[in-house]
Amino acid sequence: MKTDEIYTYLHKQIPVMMLLSLAPGLGYIFLGLLNDIYIGALFWYIGIVIISLRGYVLYKRFDLSTMGKSQLGTWYKDTSVLFYFFFSIWLVIFLIYIPESESGMHYIAIFTEIGAATVAAALLFPDKKLYKPLLLLLMIPLAIYFFFIGTWYGYVLTAFALTFTWVLFYVANASNELFTRTIFQSTHDYLTGLYNRQFFVKYLQKKMSELKQSGGYSYLLLIDLDHFKTVNDSLGHDVGDQLLREVVKRIKRNIYVDAMLSRLGGDEFIITGDNYPNKQKCKESALKISEVLLAALKETYVIGNHHLYISASIGVSLIKSNKNSSHDFIKEADIAMYEVKEKGRDGVFFFDEEMSERVERNLRLEQLLYSAIGKKQIKLAFQPQVSRDNNITGVEVLARWSNDEFGDIPPADFIPIAEHTGLIVELGKYIIESAFITAKEWSNKGIELRYMSINLSVRQIMHYNFVNDITALYEKYFEQGSRPKIVFEVTESIVAEGKEVCDIINKIKKLGIQFSMDDFGTGYSSLSYIRNLPIDEIKIDRRFIDELSDYKNAEAMVETILHIAKIFNLEVVAEGVETEEQRRFLIEHGCKIFQGYLYSGALCKDDFEQYYLEKK
């Protein structure tokens, strides 16, 4: 298969060839007319005109970024014909002028024939299909001419011609090997021998050009190995590298011959398939090969003494010529692949219009979110936490965002975006500071709350300056001896951070701040985590509360959580309480603090103050 570098190189040689035909050609025309060799002059004149016009057309027609595989093939054939025609002129002129010994033109014919062969080896060395036949075409007639001189010096010149031909072949072959090796290293992955990302992007761009012409479809499969990092971390990179090679072998065995397989980097591989006339057939083929690959990649790997088991997540993007860049399709497949990861891995997911709209919306929200904090568009809402005797004991601080373009944007939409972009650190600090300001204002107004709960993300807590930021804010807004009870709510995923997060929590608790585990019972919960994490409170996930009246298992789960809390002397908050029946069940089993629509939804600052005063 011809590489882009060969096409580009040949394209750059066209002007050189045109110049080489023009300068010596004019000289041959002059010498031919001077020595009454009109046929040679006429032949060169016609050759110059054809080469100049055809060379100019081929040079201007070349565009690697838009030409598809078939177009490049046609251009290459036309360019090869032009090169053959160019060097054939030298041969014909040699045959015409070699009998002209009286005028001395045969000497010029001999030297220019050698020069033409040298030019062929020097200009066309990247392409063996061009320089090999052309060297033979130019040098063999010269050797034959020397041989038929029939004298001793003729035989010497024949040996010289053959030796020089071998030298030209040797130099061209060596240059070709160096060129090929350099191109291979720049376009291939060292570990697996597959094409690399850079090559694949260019290949995909050309494939899009083909599809634009045919109006067809193709597919893009992005394969990411599940838990490959665990293999590298536990068994070492040598075992990981061997595993990757085995994965490549399995993928190659289970894809079509014409499919393009590349390694994007790490444990990510990408494949494009054949072209299909319609979308449905393309989708069916992509699904079929994805399922085959998923099954093959899950089979046991034997690496040395290790028996390894891994799976893969595959994101699929259907390729059509409706994008400006090949990066768009790779990004779509990447988004679809992460959808598989979020749904539990070991599966395949297609990027569709709904996902595209969601991605575009999230991208726009991401852009708006950056300015929303600075413009103070993020507002706080407050949901009361009520005791069993209906007294307001605390409040949970919730973020709300209203935008002119999208209206009210739920936290479930913008918080994950903030997490993904890292903006959650800045957003979280803004929310905490705003909550502290509100807590101080309420204290001055005589609104005394036992707790103010504020949600934290793992990314906030693990930020290098988190402890310093919280300490500075706490000391700025609250005086010693009159500090309210602040509760930071964290999710169960925090346990995955291990001892480091415990150290951070303990530093914050020295300020008087407490910690609550939100959505308890849905993730990493276990008795060992509860025992080791320095938390003061747990919040029963609203899903268990919702199911209290429907499932006995939910009742048993809530009872168990309340019993665990009692053992470890933890406060319990039941969130999502919406019915009197739920409230009675919770009170009967020892729950003391409630939060939910049975009491109130989230309220703005002024409405909460009024609600508090009415309930007081």
Short mmCIF file of C-alpha atoms in Angstrom, two decimals, residues 144-488:
data_model
loop_
_atom_site.label_atom_id
_atom_site.label_comp_id
_atom_site.label_asym_id
_atom_site.label_seq_id
_atom_site.Cartn_x
_atom_site.Cartn_y
_atom_site.Cartn_z
CA ILE A 144 24.03 -3.12 -25.50
CA TYR A 145 25.35 -0.22 -27.57
CA PHE A 146 28.77 -0.45 -25.93
CA PHE A 147 28.83 -4.24 -26.42
CA PHE A 148 28.13 -4.02 -30.15
CA ILE A 149 30.98 -1.59 -30.70
CA GLY A 150 32.95 -4.83 -30.93
CA THR A 151 36.25 -3.56 -29.60
CA TRP A 152 38.06 -4.06 -26.31
CA TYR A 153 37.13 -0.61 -25.02
CA GLY A 154 33.52 -1.34 -26.00
CA TYR A 155 33.55 -4.36 -23.70
CA VAL A 156 35.14 -2.24 -20.96
CA LEU A 157 32.40 0.36 -21.37
CA THR A 158 29.80 -2.43 -21.27
CA ALA A 159 31.23 -3.61 -17.95
CA PHE A 160 31.25 -0.01 -16.76
CA ALA A 161 27.60 0.46 -17.78
CA LEU A 162 26.53 -2.72 -16.00
CA THR A 163 28.57 -1.84 -12.90
CA PHE A 164 27.15 1.68 -12.83
CA THR A 165 23.66 0.19 -13.18
CA TRP A 166 24.34 -2.00 -10.13
CA VAL A 167 25.63 1.04 -8.21
CA LEU A 168 22.48 3.00 -9.05
CA PHE A 169 20.33 0.07 -7.93
CA TYR A 170 22.31 -0.25 -4.71
CA VAL A 171 22.10 3.45 -3.84
CA ALA A 172 18.39 3.62 -4.73
CA ASN A 173 17.60 0.47 -2.73
CA ALA A 174 19.52 1.75 0.32
CA SER A 175 17.73 5.10 0.11
CA ASN A 176 14.43 3.29 -0.30
CA GLU A 177 15.04 1.15 2.81
CA LEU A 178 15.98 4.19 4.88
CA PHE A 179 12.95 6.09 3.61
CA THR A 180 10.63 3.14 4.27
CA ARG A 181 12.05 2.56 7.76
CA THR A 182 11.70 6.23 8.66
CA ILE A 183 8.12 6.34 7.43
CA PHE A 184 7.28 3.11 9.26
CA GLN A 185 8.65 4.47 12.53
CA SER A 186 6.66 7.69 12.16
CA THR A 187 3.39 5.96 11.30
CA HIS A 188 3.47 2.82 13.44
CA ASP A 189 3.28 1.98 17.13
CA TYR A 190 6.57 0.53 18.39
CA LEU A 191 5.06 -2.00 20.81
CA THR A 192 2.31 -3.56 18.69
CA GLY A 193 3.42 -2.73 15.14
CA LEU A 194 -0.01 -1.25 14.41
CA TYR A 195 -0.58 2.09 12.73
CA ASN A 196 -0.48 4.96 15.24
CA ARG A 197 -2.99 7.72 15.94
CA GLN A 198 -1.35 10.23 13.61
CA PHE A 199 -1.59 7.88 10.64
CA PHE A 200 -5.12 6.80 11.51
CA VAL A 201 -6.43 10.37 11.63
CA LYS A 202 -5.10 11.02 8.11
CA TYR A 203 -6.48 7.69 6.88
CA LEU A 204 -9.90 8.46 8.32
CA GLN A 205 -9.93 11.88 6.68
CA LYS A 206 -9.37 10.25 3.28
CA LYS A 207 -12.08 7.68 4.04
CA MET A 208 -14.49 10.54 4.68
CA SER A 209 -13.62 11.92 1.23
CA GLU A 210 -14.45 8.53 -0.31
CA LEU A 211 -17.79 8.41 1.50
CA LYS A 212 -18.56 11.93 0.34
CA GLN A 213 -18.26 10.72 -3.24
CA SER A 214 -20.15 7.46 -2.81
CA GLY A 215 -22.74 8.69 -0.31
CA GLY A 216 -22.21 5.55 1.76
CA TYR A 217 -21.45 4.76 5.40
CA SER A 218 -18.71 3.14 7.42
CA TYR A 219 -18.12 2.60 11.13
CA LEU A 220 -15.53 3.43 13.74
CA LEU A 221 -14.96 1.11 16.72
CA LEU A 222 -13.04 2.47 19.70
CA ILE A 223 -11.95 -0.38 21.98
CA ASP A 224 -10.78 0.28 25.53
CA LEU A 225 -9.64 -2.62 27.72
CA ASP A 226 -11.37 -2.79 31.11
CA HIS A 227 -9.13 -2.70 34.19
CA PHE A 228 -5.92 -2.93 32.14
CA LYS A 229 -4.27 -0.50 34.55
CA THR A 230 -4.73 -3.07 37.31
CA VAL A 231 -2.63 -5.57 35.34
CA ASN A 232 0.13 -3.01 34.82
CA ASP A 233 0.12 -1.92 38.45
CA SER A 234 0.00 -5.39 39.97
CA LEU A 235 2.08 -7.48 37.55
CA GLY A 236 4.31 -4.88 35.90
CA HIS A 237 4.57 -3.28 32.49
CA ASP A 238 6.34 -6.27 30.92
CA VAL A 239 3.29 -8.45 31.51
CA GLY A 240 1.06 -5.56 30.42
CA ASP A 241 2.98 -5.20 27.15
CA GLN A 242 2.70 -8.92 26.43
CA LEU A 243 -1.00 -8.75 27.16
CA LEU A 244 -1.42 -5.90 24.67
CA ARG A 245 0.33 -7.94 21.97
CA GLU A 246 -2.00 -10.86 22.63
CA VAL A 247 -4.99 -8.53 22.45
CA VAL A 248 -3.79 -7.26 19.05
CA LYS A 249 -3.48 -10.83 17.75
CA ARG A 250 -7.06 -11.59 18.80
CA ILE A 251 -8.42 -8.42 17.25
CA LYS A 252 -6.63 -9.14 13.96
CA ARG A 253 -8.04 -12.67 13.88
CA ASN A 254 -11.59 -11.40 14.24
CA ILE A 255 -11.79 -8.43 11.89
CA TYR A 256 -12.13 -8.19 8.14
CA VAL A 257 -8.99 -8.22 6.02
CA ASP A 258 -9.67 -4.73 4.67
CA ALA A 259 -10.37 -3.22 8.10
CA MET A 260 -7.93 -0.63 9.39
CA LEU A 261 -6.67 -1.31 12.93
CA SER A 262 -4.70 1.28 14.88
CA ARG A 263 -3.52 1.84 18.42
CA LEU A 264 -4.57 5.22 19.74
CA GLY A 265 -2.38 4.89 22.81
CA GLY A 266 -2.32 3.03 26.12
CA ASP A 267 -4.94 0.28 25.98
CA GLU A 268 -7.12 1.96 23.35
CA PHE A 269 -7.49 0.58 19.82
CA ILE A 270 -9.55 1.87 16.93
CA ILE A 271 -10.93 0.15 13.85
CA THR A 272 -12.66 1.27 10.66
CA GLY A 273 -14.48 -1.20 8.49
CA ASP A 274 -15.70 -1.46 4.91
CA ASN A 275 -17.98 1.01 3.20
CA TYR A 276 -21.72 0.24 3.10
CA PRO A 277 -24.49 1.63 0.90
CA ASN A 278 -26.91 2.34 3.76
CA LYS A 279 -26.89 3.15 7.46
CA GLN A 280 -28.75 0.05 8.67
CA LYS A 281 -26.40 -2.43 7.02
CA CYS A 282 -23.40 -0.53 8.36
CA LYS A 283 -24.84 -0.56 11.89
CA GLU A 284 -25.60 -4.30 11.75
CA SER A 285 -22.06 -5.06 10.61
CA ALA A 286 -20.54 -2.86 13.33
CA LEU A 287 -22.65 -4.57 16.00
CA LYS A 288 -21.76 -8.02 14.72
CA ILE A 289 -18.00 -7.44 14.75
CA SER A 290 -18.23 -5.69 18.14
CA GLU A 291 -19.94 -8.70 19.70
CA VAL A 292 -17.37 -11.05 18.17
CA LEU A 293 -14.53 -8.93 19.55
CA LEU A 294 -16.09 -8.70 23.02
CA ALA A 295 -16.34 -12.48 23.19
CA ALA A 296 -12.80 -13.04 21.90
CA LEU A 297 -11.19 -10.51 24.22
CA LYS A 298 -12.83 -12.06 27.30
CA GLU A 299 -11.20 -15.45 26.82
CA THR A 300 -8.38 -16.32 29.23
CA TYR A 301 -4.90 -14.97 28.51
CA VAL A 302 -1.89 -17.03 29.58
CA ILE A 303 1.09 -14.72 30.05
CA GLY A 304 4.01 -16.60 31.59
CA ASN A 305 2.64 -18.13 34.78
CA HIS A 306 -0.31 -15.77 34.92
CA HIS A 307 -3.88 -16.50 33.83
CA LEU A 308 -5.46 -13.14 33.11
CA TYR A 309 -9.07 -12.19 32.49
CA ILE A 310 -10.04 -8.84 31.01
CA SER A 311 -12.98 -7.46 29.06
CA ALA A 312 -13.44 -4.47 26.79
CA SER A 313 -15.74 -1.49 26.30
CA ILE A 314 -16.50 -0.56 22.68
CA GLY A 315 -17.85 2.77 21.48
CA VAL A 316 -19.18 2.96 17.93
CA SER A 317 -19.54 5.96 15.66
CA LEU A 318 -21.10 5.64 12.21
CA ILE A 319 -19.00 7.51 9.66
CA LYS A 320 -20.58 9.70 7.03
CA SER A 321 -19.21 12.75 5.26
CA ASN A 322 -21.09 15.20 7.48
CA LYS A 323 -18.16 16.23 9.63
CA ASN A 324 -15.31 18.62 8.92
CA SER A 325 -12.71 16.63 10.81
CA SER A 326 -11.90 12.99 11.47
CA HIS A 327 -11.37 14.00 15.11
CA ASP A 328 -15.14 14.49 15.40
CA PHE A 329 -15.83 10.81 14.74
CA ILE A 330 -13.08 9.68 17.11
CA LYS A 331 -14.56 11.94 19.79
CA GLU A 332 -18.04 10.47 19.19
CA ALA A 333 -16.73 6.91 19.54
CA ASP A 334 -14.88 7.96 22.69
CA ILE A 335 -18.07 9.41 24.19
CA ALA A 336 -19.97 6.21 23.35
CA MET A 337 -17.18 4.11 24.89
CA TYR A 338 -17.40 6.04 28.17
CA GLU A 339 -21.14 5.45 28.14
CA VAL A 340 -20.32 1.74 28.23
CA LYS A 341 -17.93 2.34 31.14
CA GLU A 342 -20.64 4.14 33.10
CA LYS A 343 -23.10 1.30 32.48
CA GLY A 344 -20.76 -1.34 33.92
CA ARG A 345 -18.19 -2.02 31.13
CA ASP A 346 -17.95 -5.11 28.90
CA GLY A 347 -20.38 -3.88 26.26
CA VAL A 348 -20.93 -1.86 23.12
CA PHE A 349 -22.70 1.46 22.66
CA PHE A 350 -23.53 3.44 19.51
CA PHE A 351 -23.19 7.20 19.37
CA ASP A 352 -26.59 8.50 18.26
CA GLU A 353 -28.39 11.79 17.64
CA GLU A 354 -29.72 11.95 21.18
CA MET A 355 -26.22 11.59 22.56
CA SER A 356 -24.98 14.16 20.07
CA GLU A 357 -27.56 16.68 21.27
CA ARG A 358 -26.65 15.93 24.87
CA VAL A 359 -22.95 16.39 24.15
CA GLU A 360 -23.57 19.69 22.36
CA ARG A 361 -25.75 20.87 25.22
CA ASN A 362 -23.17 19.85 27.81
CA LEU A 363 -20.45 21.60 25.83
CA ARG A 364 -22.51 24.77 25.80
CA LEU A 365 -23.28 24.42 29.51
CA GLU A 366 -19.57 23.96 30.17
CA GLN A 367 -18.84 27.22 28.37
CA LEU A 368 -21.56 29.06 30.28
CA LEU A 369 -20.59 27.56 33.63
CA TYR A 370 -17.17 29.19 33.51
CA SER A 371 -18.72 32.64 33.48
CA ALA A 372 -21.71 31.78 35.71
CA ILE A 373 -19.58 31.65 38.87
CA GLY A 374 -17.92 34.98 38.18
CA LYS A 375 -21.29 36.57 37.46
CA LYS A 376 -22.76 34.96 40.60
CA GLN A 377 -25.50 33.23 38.64
CA ILE A 378 -25.22 30.14 40.87
CA LYS A 379 -27.69 30.66 43.70
CA LEU A 380 -28.25 28.70 46.88
CA ALA A 381 -31.43 26.94 47.92
CA PHE A 382 -32.11 25.48 51.35
CA GLN A 383 -34.11 22.35 52.22
CA PRO A 384 -35.14 22.09 55.89
CA GLN A 385 -34.16 19.16 58.07
CA VAL A 386 -36.86 18.51 60.69
CA SER A 387 -36.86 16.60 63.97
CA ARG A 388 -39.51 14.05 64.98
CA ASP A 389 -41.34 16.78 66.94
CA ASN A 390 -41.43 18.96 63.78
CA ASN A 391 -38.77 21.45 64.87
CA ILE A 392 -36.35 22.72 62.19
CA THR A 393 -32.96 21.48 63.30
CA GLY A 394 -30.91 22.03 60.18
CA VAL A 395 -30.79 22.73 56.49
CA GLU A 396 -29.12 21.24 53.43
CA VAL A 397 -27.52 23.74 51.07
CA LEU A 398 -28.31 23.05 47.41
CA ALA A 399 -26.95 24.78 44.29
CA ARG A 400 -29.35 26.23 41.70
CA TRP A 401 -28.51 27.73 38.33
CA SER A 402 -30.85 29.73 36.14
CA ASN A 403 -29.62 30.82 32.72
CA ASP A 404 -31.19 33.02 30.04
CA GLU A 405 -30.46 30.45 27.33
CA PHE A 406 -31.51 27.24 29.11
CA GLY A 407 -33.69 28.48 31.95
CA ASP A 408 -33.47 26.51 35.20
CA ILE A 409 -30.65 23.97 34.92
CA PRO A 410 -30.84 21.02 37.35
CA PRO A 411 -27.77 20.22 39.48
CA ALA A 412 -27.81 16.74 37.95
CA ASP A 413 -26.88 18.45 34.67
CA PHE A 414 -24.24 20.97 35.65
CA ILE A 415 -22.54 19.32 38.65
CA PRO A 416 -21.20 16.35 36.58
CA ILE A 417 -19.90 18.87 34.02
CA ALA A 418 -18.13 20.76 36.78
CA GLU A 419 -16.67 17.46 38.05
CA HIS A 420 -15.46 16.46 34.59
CA THR A 421 -13.83 19.81 33.79
CA GLY A 422 -12.29 20.38 37.22
CA LEU A 423 -14.41 23.49 37.72
CA ILE A 424 -15.99 21.76 40.72
CA VAL A 425 -13.13 23.05 42.90
CA GLU A 426 -13.90 26.67 42.08
CA LEU A 427 -17.67 26.08 42.13
CA GLY A 428 -17.48 24.21 45.45
CA LYS A 429 -15.46 26.97 47.08
CA TYR A 430 -17.99 29.54 45.87
CA ILE A 431 -20.90 27.50 47.30
CA ILE A 432 -19.15 26.97 50.64
CA GLU A 433 -18.30 30.65 51.01
CA SER A 434 -21.86 31.70 50.06
CA ALA A 435 -23.26 29.21 52.61
CA PHE A 436 -20.92 30.53 55.33
CA ILE A 437 -22.06 34.09 54.60
CA THR A 438 -25.71 33.01 54.84
CA ALA A 439 -25.08 31.12 58.09
CA LYS A 440 -23.51 34.24 59.63
CA GLU A 441 -26.40 36.46 58.48
CA TRP A 442 -28.96 34.03 59.93
CA SER A 443 -27.10 33.90 63.22
CA ASN A 444 -27.24 37.69 63.38
CA LYS A 445 -31.01 37.51 62.68
CA GLY A 446 -31.57 34.98 65.46
CA ILE A 447 -32.14 32.04 63.11
CA GLU A 448 -30.35 29.34 65.03
CA LEU A 449 -29.87 26.02 63.26
CA ARG A 450 -28.23 22.98 64.72
CA TYR A 451 -26.70 21.96 61.37
CA MET A 452 -25.99 23.40 57.93
CA SER A 453 -25.11 20.61 55.51
CA ILE A 454 -23.03 21.31 52.40
CA ASN A 455 -22.23 18.76 49.70
CA LEU A 456 -18.62 18.07 48.74
CA SER A 457 -17.15 16.11 45.84
CA VAL A 458 -14.14 13.82 46.10
CA ARG A 459 -12.28 16.10 43.72
CA GLN A 460 -12.77 19.05 46.06
CA ILE A 461 -11.49 17.17 49.07
CA MET A 462 -8.44 15.83 47.24
CA HIS A 463 -7.48 19.26 45.93
CA TYR A 464 -4.08 20.23 47.30
CA ASN A 465 -5.31 23.50 48.90
CA PHE A 466 -8.66 22.28 50.25
CA VAL A 467 -7.72 22.29 53.94
CA ASN A 468 -6.19 25.77 53.72
CA ASP A 469 -9.19 27.17 51.84
CA ILE A 470 -11.73 25.82 54.33
CA THR A 471 -9.66 26.96 57.30
CA ALA A 472 -9.37 30.47 55.89
CA LEU A 473 -13.11 30.74 55.12
CA TYR A 474 -14.15 29.29 58.48
CA GLU A 475 -11.99 31.71 60.42
CA LYS A 476 -13.03 34.63 58.20
CA TYR A 477 -16.79 34.32 58.74
CA PHE A 478 -17.14 32.70 62.17
CA GLU A 479 -15.77 33.90 65.46
CA GLN A 480 -14.42 31.49 68.04
CA GLY A 481 -17.21 30.35 70.36
CA SER A 482 -20.06 31.31 68.03
CA ARG A 483 -19.42 28.97 65.15
CA PRO A 484 -22.45 27.10 63.75
CA LYS A 485 -22.41 23.37 63.18
CA ILE A 486 -21.28 22.88 59.58
CA VAL A 487 -21.69 19.38 58.13
CA PHE A 488 -19.88 18.41 54.94
#
